[in-house]
Tab-separated table of C-alpha atoms in Angstrom:
chain	number	residue	atom	x	y	z
Z	17	UNK	CA	-24.869	112.886	165.700
Z	18	UNK	CA	-27.356	110.122	164.984
Z	19	UNK	CA	-28.435	107.550	162.382
Z	20	UNK	CA	-26.607	107.325	159.079
Z	21	UNK	CA	-24.139	110.037	160.022
Z	22	UNK	CA	-23.096	108.195	163.159
Z	23	UNK	CA	-22.730	104.929	161.245
Z	24	UNK	CA	-20.417	106.524	158.699
Z	25	UNK	CA	-18.457	108.232	161.417
Z	26	UNK	CA	-17.966	104.962	163.296
Z	27	UNK	CA	-16.954	103.176	160.128
Z	28	UNK	CA	-14.318	105.816	159.400
Z	29	UNK	CA	-13.112	105.768	162.974
Z	30	UNK	CA	-12.735	101.988	163.000
Z	31	UNK	CA	-10.836	102.143	159.698
Z	32	UNK	CA	-8.615	104.862	161.197
Z	33	UNK	CA	-7.943	102.778	164.331
Z	34	UNK	CA	-7.234	99.664	162.268
Z	35	UNK	CA	-4.700	101.585	160.180
Z	36	UNK	CA	-2.497	101.710	163.293
Z	37	UNK	CA	-2.678	97.989	164.001
Z	38	UNK	CA	0.484	96.133	163.087
Z	39	UNK	CA	-0.343	93.853	160.129
Z	40	UNK	CA	-1.152	90.245	161.012
Z	41	UNK	CA	1.668	88.020	159.889
Z	42	UNK	CA	-0.438	85.303	158.327
Z	43	UNK	CA	2.423	83.242	156.956
Z	44	UNK	CA	4.385	83.242	160.224
Z	45	UNK	CA	1.241	82.444	162.235
Z	46	UNK	CA	0.222	79.607	159.907
Z	47	UNK	CA	3.757	78.219	159.911
Z	48	UNK	CA	3.927	78.164	163.715
Z	49	UNK	CA	0.409	76.753	164.028
Z	50	UNK	CA	1.328	74.046	161.516
Z	51	UNK	CA	4.512	73.105	163.381
Z	52	UNK	CA	2.979	73.011	166.871
Z	53	UNK	CA	-0.361	71.533	165.785
Z	54	UNK	CA	1.503	68.954	163.709
Z	55	UNK	CA	3.764	68.133	166.648
Z	56	UNK	CA	0.761	67.549	168.927
Z	57	UNK	CA	-0.780	65.299	166.254
Z	58	UNK	CA	2.541	63.419	165.995
Z	59	UNK	CA	2.445	62.793	169.745
Z	60	UNK	CA	-1.110	61.484	169.299
Z	61	UNK	CA	-0.069	59.181	166.493
Z	62	UNK	CA	2.946	58.007	168.500
Z	63	UNK	CA	0.634	57.175	171.416
Z	64	UNK	CA	-1.640	55.274	169.017
Z	65	UNK	CA	1.235	53.039	167.931
Z	66	UNK	CA	2.304	52.471	171.532
Z	67	UNK	CA	-1.185	51.556	172.756
Z	68	UNK	CA	-1.784	49.385	169.709
Z	69	UNK	CA	1.562	47.580	169.903
Z	70	UNK	CA	2.161	47.353	173.640
Z	71	UNK	CA	-1.381	47.018	174.998
Z	72	UNK	CA	-3.189	45.548	172.043
Z	73	UNK	CA	-5.945	48.175	172.019
Z	74	UNK	CA	-8.015	48.841	168.918
Z	75	UNK	CA	-10.954	50.860	167.580
Z	76	UNK	CA	-12.823	53.086	170.058
Z	77	UNK	CA	-10.714	51.900	172.991
Z	78	UNK	CA	-7.563	53.002	171.189
Z	79	UNK	CA	-8.781	56.498	170.275
Z	80	UNK	CA	-10.256	56.881	173.758
Z	81	UNK	CA	-6.960	56.036	175.412
Z	82	UNK	CA	-5.028	58.442	173.159
Z	83	UNK	CA	-7.530	61.247	173.900
Z	84	UNK	CA	-7.283	60.634	177.645
Z	85	UNK	CA	-3.496	60.897	177.591
Z	86	UNK	CA	-3.553	64.039	175.434
Z	87	UNK	CA	-6.153	65.671	177.695
Z	88	UNK	CA	-4.011	64.789	180.698
Z	89	UNK	CA	-0.942	66.332	179.052
Z	90	UNK	CA	-2.872	69.502	178.127
Z	91	UNK	CA	-4.172	69.877	181.672
Z	92	UNK	CA	-0.770	69.164	183.214
Z	93	UNK	CA	0.965	71.738	181.022
Z	94	UNK	CA	-1.764	74.272	181.870
Z	95	UNK	CA	-1.212	73.631	185.561
Z	96	UNK	CA	2.525	74.075	185.138
Z	97	UNK	CA	1.909	77.409	183.420
Z	98	UNK	CA	3.474	76.252	180.173
Z	99	UNK	CA	0.452	75.835	177.887
Z	100	UNK	CA	-0.447	79.537	177.689
Z	101	UNK	CA	3.138	80.272	176.608
Z	102	UNK	CA	2.895	77.666	173.868
Z	103	UNK	CA	-0.495	79.133	172.914
Z	104	UNK	CA	0.862	82.673	172.647
Z	105	UNK	CA	3.235	81.551	169.916
Z	106	UNK	CA	1.341	78.710	168.309
Z	107	UNK	CA	-2.145	80.281	168.088
Z	108	UNK	CA	-4.580	77.875	166.469
Z	109	UNK	CA	-1.890	75.173	166.517
Z	110	UNK	CA	-2.432	74.591	170.217
Z	111	UNK	CA	-6.066	75.778	170.482
Z	112	UNK	CA	-7.647	73.437	167.940
Z	113	UNK	CA	-6.315	70.018	169.111
Z	114	UNK	CA	-7.943	68.290	172.093
Z	115	UNK	CA	-5.145	69.618	174.350
Z	116	UNK	CA	-6.501	73.120	173.698
Z	117	UNK	CA	-9.926	72.021	174.868
Z	118	UNK	CA	-8.359	70.613	178.035
Z	119	UNK	CA	-6.592	73.943	178.505
Z	120	UNK	CA	-9.859	75.858	178.130
Z	121	UNK	CA	-11.393	73.839	180.993
Z	122	UNK	CA	-8.322	73.732	183.233
Z	123	UNK	CA	-7.405	77.426	182.970
Z	124	UNK	CA	-10.670	78.851	184.407
Z	125	UNK	CA	-10.558	76.109	187.054
Z	126	UNK	CA	-7.166	77.410	188.201
Z	127	UNK	CA	-8.236	81.035	187.859
Z	128	UNK	CA	-11.415	80.718	189.924
Z	129	UNK	CA	-10.026	78.398	192.584
Z	130	UNK	CA	-9.576	81.479	194.745
Z	131	UNK	CA	-13.375	81.896	194.868
Z	132	UNK	CA	-13.875	78.485	196.463
Z	133	UNK	CA	-14.125	74.914	195.253
Z	134	UNK	CA	-17.906	74.886	194.688
Z	135	UNK	CA	-18.949	78.393	193.622
Z	136	UNK	CA	-15.536	79.200	192.223
Z	137	UNK	CA	-13.720	76.346	190.558
Z	138	UNK	CA	-16.582	73.958	189.816
Z	139	UNK	CA	-19.095	76.621	188.780
Z	140	UNK	CA	-16.736	78.640	186.595
Z	141	UNK	CA	-14.822	75.728	185.095
Z	142	UNK	CA	-16.850	75.769	181.882
Z	143	UNK	CA	-17.006	79.497	181.153
Z	144	UNK	CA	-14.780	79.070	178.114
Z	145	UNK	CA	-15.588	75.497	177.081
Z	146	UNK	CA	-19.313	75.658	178.001
Z	147	UNK	CA	-20.555	77.127	174.702
Z	148	UNK	CA	-18.508	74.563	172.752
Z	149	UNK	CA	-20.118	71.734	174.722
Z	150	UNK	CA	-23.654	73.159	174.449
Z	151	UNK	CA	-23.541	73.795	170.716
Z	152	UNK	CA	-21.470	70.684	170.102
Z	153	UNK	CA	-24.096	68.473	171.761
Z	154	UNK	CA	-26.900	70.392	170.039
Z	155	UNK	CA	-25.310	70.102	166.595
Z	156	UNK	CA	-24.539	66.445	167.243
Z	157	UNK	CA	-28.163	65.768	168.175
Z	158	UNK	CA	-29.478	67.566	165.091
Z	159	UNK	CA	-27.125	65.728	162.747
Z	160	UNK	CA	-28.048	62.467	164.489
Z	161	UNK	CA	-31.737	63.127	163.955
Z	162	UNK	CA	-31.211	63.957	160.288
Z	163	UNK	CA	-29.125	60.801	159.917
Z	164	UNK	CA	-31.874	58.765	161.602
Z	165	UNK	CA	-34.555	59.843	159.138
Z	166	UNK	CA	-32.482	59.743	155.980
P	15	UNK	CA	-20.751	123.791	180.602
P	16	UNK	CA	-18.212	121.016	180.073
P	17	UNK	CA	-15.221	122.635	181.745
P	18	UNK	CA	-15.423	123.904	185.304
P	19	UNK	CA	-12.915	126.331	186.787
P	20	UNK	CA	-11.803	126.266	190.399
P	21	UNK	CA	-11.462	129.848	191.654
P	22	UNK	CA	-9.814	128.845	194.926
P	23	UNK	CA	-7.267	126.683	193.156
P	24	UNK	CA	-7.043	123.548	195.314
P	25	UNK	CA	-3.504	122.256	195.649
P	26	UNK	CA	-2.006	118.827	195.024
P	27	UNK	CA	0.099	118.373	198.134
P	28	UNK	CA	1.647	114.969	197.614
P	29	UNK	CA	1.349	111.652	195.893
P	30	UNK	CA	1.784	108.013	196.832
P	31	UNK	CA	2.443	105.373	194.201
P	32	UNK	CA	3.099	101.680	193.861
P	33	UNK	CA	3.557	99.565	190.733
P	34	UNK	CA	3.995	95.945	189.729
P	35	UNK	CA	7.111	94.239	188.349
P	36	UNK	CA	6.240	94.724	184.661
P	37	UNK	CA	5.613	98.454	185.152
P	38	UNK	CA	8.803	98.886	187.185
P	39	UNK	CA	10.876	97.273	184.426
P	40	UNK	CA	10.334	100.463	182.411
P	41	UNK	CA	10.831	104.174	183.059
P	42	UNK	CA	8.008	104.289	185.612
P	43	UNK	CA	10.026	102.155	188.026
P	44	UNK	CA	12.317	105.047	188.950
P	45	UNK	CA	9.464	107.303	190.052
P	46	UNK	CA	7.214	105.078	192.159
P	47	UNK	CA	7.353	105.044	195.953
P	48	UNK	CA	7.415	101.274	195.952
P	49	UNK	CA	8.092	98.829	193.161
P	50	UNK	CA	6.846	95.280	193.603
P	51	UNK	CA	8.886	92.252	192.657
P	52	UNK	CA	5.949	89.964	193.426
P	53	UNK	CA	2.649	90.870	191.761
P	54	UNK	CA	0.699	89.098	194.530
P	55	UNK	CA	2.120	91.591	197.086
P	56	UNK	CA	2.277	88.736	199.620
P	57	UNK	CA	-1.479	88.102	199.384
P	58	UNK	CA	-3.324	84.953	198.365
P	59	UNK	CA	-5.356	86.464	195.489
P	60	UNK	CA	-4.870	89.195	192.889
P	61	UNK	CA	-7.930	91.032	194.199
P	62	UNK	CA	-6.455	91.175	197.692
P	63	UNK	CA	-3.169	92.369	196.211
P	64	UNK	CA	-5.015	95.138	194.330
P	65	UNK	CA	-6.758	96.173	197.547
P	66	UNK	CA	-3.474	96.197	199.477
P	67	UNK	CA	-1.750	98.267	196.777
P	68	UNK	CA	-4.533	100.841	196.908
P	69	UNK	CA	-4.332	101.027	200.705
P	70	UNK	CA	-0.562	101.433	200.395
P	71	UNK	CA	-0.927	104.299	197.899
P	72	UNK	CA	-3.407	106.108	200.172
P	73	UNK	CA	-1.208	105.687	203.266
P	74	UNK	CA	1.889	106.719	201.335
P	75	UNK	CA	0.215	109.851	199.927
P	76	UNK	CA	-0.783	110.921	203.440
P	77	UNK	CA	2.717	110.157	204.728
P	78	UNK	CA	4.364	112.106	201.886
P	79	UNK	CA	2.152	115.095	202.716
P	80	UNK	CA	3.434	114.879	206.301
P	81	UNK	CA	-0.114	114.589	207.552
P	82	UNK	CA	-1.797	112.076	209.831
P	83	UNK	CA	-4.896	110.074	208.986
P	84	UNK	CA	-6.896	112.179	211.457
P	85	UNK	CA	-6.349	115.250	209.307
P	86	UNK	CA	-7.941	113.700	206.202
P	87	UNK	CA	-11.584	114.647	205.675
P	88	UNK	CA	-12.545	112.372	202.801
P	89	UNK	CA	-11.317	109.566	200.546
P	90	UNK	CA	-12.464	109.443	196.939
P	91	UNK	CA	-11.330	106.356	195.091
P	92	UNK	CA	-12.298	103.616	192.691
P	93	UNK	CA	-10.997	100.642	190.741
P	94	UNK	CA	-11.969	98.351	187.876
P	95	UNK	CA	-13.642	95.461	189.667
P	96	UNK	CA	-17.333	94.771	190.275
P	97	UNK	CA	-18.870	97.026	192.932
P	98	UNK	CA	-15.479	98.804	193.051
P	99	UNK	CA	-14.676	96.202	195.636
P	100	UNK	CA	-10.944	96.936	196.001
P	101	UNK	CA	-11.581	100.601	196.773
P	102	UNK	CA	-14.374	99.770	199.223
P	103	UNK	CA	-12.300	97.141	200.988
P	104	UNK	CA	-9.234	99.396	201.089
P	105	UNK	CA	-11.426	102.103	202.671
P	106	UNK	CA	-12.129	99.765	205.624
P	107	UNK	CA	-8.561	100.382	206.788
P	108	UNK	CA	-9.111	104.111	207.200
P	109	UNK	CA	-11.119	106.123	209.636
P	110	UNK	CA	-12.407	108.782	207.266
P	111	UNK	CA	-15.469	108.980	205.002
P	112	UNK	CA	-15.298	107.264	201.618
P	113	UNK	CA	-16.827	108.187	198.292
P	114	UNK	CA	-16.561	105.473	195.635
P	115	UNK	CA	-16.266	106.426	191.970
P	116	UNK	CA	-16.036	104.452	188.754
P	117	UNK	CA	-14.696	105.796	185.492
P	118	UNK	CA	-12.586	102.891	184.167
P	119	UNK	CA	-9.318	104.447	182.976
P	120	UNK	CA	-10.518	107.917	183.957
P	121	UNK	CA	-11.147	107.002	187.605
P	122	UNK	CA	-8.059	108.885	188.801
P	123	UNK	CA	-8.938	112.050	186.892
P	124	UNK	CA	-12.559	111.738	187.985
P	125	UNK	CA	-11.691	111.358	191.669
P	126	UNK	CA	-9.278	114.301	191.462
P	127	UNK	CA	-11.889	116.490	189.762
P	128	UNK	CA	-14.493	115.667	192.419
P	129	UNK	CA	-11.948	116.189	195.207
P	130	UNK	CA	-10.971	119.556	193.739
P	131	UNK	CA	-14.623	120.592	193.565
P	132	UNK	CA	-15.200	119.655	197.221
P	133	UNK	CA	-12.090	121.515	198.362
P	134	UNK	CA	-12.818	124.509	196.132
P	135	UNK	CA	-16.309	124.791	197.579
P	136	UNK	CA	-14.872	124.716	201.085
P	137	UNK	CA	-16.665	121.602	202.319
P	138	UNK	CA	-13.418	119.806	203.050
P	139	UNK	CA	-9.834	120.881	203.746
P	140	UNK	CA	-7.888	117.771	202.772
P	141	UNK	CA	-9.045	114.949	200.535
P	142	UNK	CA	-7.259	111.858	199.287
P	143	UNK	CA	-8.067	110.933	195.690
P	144	UNK	CA	-6.830	107.491	194.699
P	145	UNK	CA	-7.231	104.594	192.306
P	146	UNK	CA	-5.736	101.193	191.681
P	147	UNK	CA	-5.879	98.285	189.289
P	148	UNK	CA	-4.281	94.908	188.750
P	149	UNK	CA	-3.575	93.287	185.406
P	150	UNK	CA	-4.513	89.798	186.545
P	151	UNK	CA	-7.779	90.723	188.265
P	152	UNK	CA	-8.822	92.890	185.302
P	153	UNK	CA	-8.029	90.094	182.829
P	154	UNK	CA	-10.255	87.748	184.789
P	155	UNK	CA	-13.043	90.304	185.016
P	156	UNK	CA	-13.033	91.491	181.412
P	157	UNK	CA	-11.267	88.895	179.297
P	158	UNK	CA	-9.949	85.344	179.613
P	159	UNK	CA	-8.270	83.274	182.347
P	160	UNK	CA	-4.530	83.894	182.531
P	161	UNK	CA	-3.571	80.308	181.737
P	162	UNK	CA	-5.775	80.096	178.643
P	163	UNK	CA	-3.567	79.552	175.630
P	164	UNK	CA	-5.004	82.312	173.465
P	165	UNK	CA	-3.073	84.880	171.458
P	166	UNK	CA	-3.113	88.598	172.130
P	167	UNK	CA	-3.061	90.833	169.079
P	168	UNK	CA	0.017	93.105	168.970
P	169	UNK	CA	-2.149	96.228	169.411
P	170	UNK	CA	-3.706	94.928	172.634
P	171	UNK	CA	-3.145	96.974	175.757
P	172	UNK	CA	-2.337	95.913	179.292
P	173	UNK	CA	-4.101	96.998	182.446
P	174	UNK	CA	-1.637	98.499	184.900
P	175	UNK	CA	-0.692	96.636	188.045
P	176	UNK	CA	-0.398	99.491	190.460
P	177	UNK	CA	-2.089	102.149	192.507
P	178	UNK	CA	-1.747	105.855	193.065
P	179	UNK	CA	-3.116	108.440	195.412
P	180	UNK	CA	-2.862	112.193	195.841
P	181	UNK	CA	-3.682	114.500	198.698
P	182	UNK	CA	-5.651	117.513	197.532
P	183	UNK	CA	-5.892	120.389	199.993
P	184	UNK	CA	-7.038	123.953	200.274
P	185	UNK	CA	-4.272	126.452	199.476
P	186	UNK	CA	-4.382	127.825	203.022
P	187	UNK	CA	-3.485	124.365	204.318
P	188	UNK	CA	-0.235	123.833	202.463
P	189	UNK	CA	2.601	125.511	200.609
P	190	UNK	CA	2.315	123.404	197.460
P	191	UNK	CA	2.410	125.337	194.205
P	192	UNK	CA	0.739	122.648	192.093
P	193	UNK	CA	-2.881	123.681	191.681
P	194	UNK	CA	-5.907	122.178	189.992
P	195	UNK	CA	-7.393	125.104	188.121
P	196	UNK	CA	-9.990	123.442	185.934
P	197	UNK	CA	-11.600	120.133	185.076
P	198	UNK	CA	-13.242	119.040	181.855
P	199	UNK	CA	-15.861	116.344	182.230
P	200	UNK	CA	-15.947	114.026	179.242
P	201	UNK	CA	-18.989	112.815	177.350
P	202	UNK	CA	-19.627	109.164	176.666
P	203	UNK	CA	-19.130	108.537	172.971
P	204	UNK	CA	-19.541	105.164	171.302
P	205	UNK	CA	-17.509	104.818	168.134
P	206	UNK	CA	-18.436	101.188	167.690
P	207	UNK	CA	-15.161	99.648	168.863
P	208	UNK	CA	-15.938	96.083	169.956
P	209	UNK	CA	-12.402	94.700	170.338
P	210	UNK	CA	-11.898	93.870	174.044
P	211	UNK	CA	-8.143	94.045	173.570
P	212	UNK	CA	-8.123	97.551	172.145
P	213	UNK	CA	-9.143	99.576	175.178
P	214	UNK	CA	-7.489	102.802	174.083
P	215	UNK	CA	-9.451	103.089	170.852
P	216	UNK	CA	-12.740	102.698	172.727
P	217	UNK	CA	-11.978	104.887	175.709
P	218	UNK	CA	-9.841	107.710	174.386
P	219	UNK	CA	-11.055	108.258	170.847
P	220	UNK	CA	-9.356	110.913	168.800
P	221	UNK	CA	-12.009	112.789	166.873
P	222	UNK	CA	-9.902	115.357	165.086
P	223	UNK	CA	-9.386	113.994	161.625
P	224	UNK	CA	-12.390	111.725	161.132
P	225	UNK	CA	-14.844	112.849	158.491
P	226	UNK	CA	-18.478	112.117	159.290
């Protein structure tokens, strides 16, 4: 079986396989993502008030300090084996915030520690976050250039 | 010819099995030789645990057949990792020749089919066919780190933490009545499944009712 025939066959097979998949519960998923994502954002906002009120930070310093604390929390929870459990239930709610990014760097670091600190942990640390960084920097540069000439 | 028949009917003498905690929580737990409560099996990495489980299954199969390692002519085994490293490393512990095979989920059936062919042809009297896998090492090899907070779709399947081995021998060598009479070698078919979580749909496609 080749060409068009094969394509049709595959299409029918994939449709057949998908008919057995339990339906995605969009509402439940969105609701959970909203709750958990919102909660993480609330923690961020809470930290903002604290740093602003107690330490008198403002502007870039303030957002930098909040990010640092959130990244620390994300990494800590990953290390304690809690973050992946939150992620299983929250989905995008815990992947999208900066804590999710911390998790995506910390989790391969833990996973590949067994292969050594240099060739294992350090080399494989960015297997999940690497593409985000590469295309993030690239997109940032392009937008910056466009902004420069406009 | 896709199906081969074994005229001399090689026998399955015994089996040796071991499974992880998640597997043992179900029905399987009652039937394995050893159920693990710790999925590291006392080792420092999941790969080492996988290797140790495979070695255990091979040793246990030989023990259950009431044979000694000296009486085994060949080991045929494989696993899921790069360079079938668990099988190769497990084979270091044994003093008989080793033939490594890879067939993903079909590795066990593949090793048994090859073993049966060797025994049927009369080259060897007793062969151990074995395979092993570990959920955590397979996840790392094929998917994401364990601690990554990603969601698994409900239809996703889990790689087994466990290992199994069988001793296959010529019928003159044992009084077992379980024989391998035929083996059908599968073709590789690509039905365009790209979902890494849905292994079953890619590897064991059901062709019956699909219209081309």
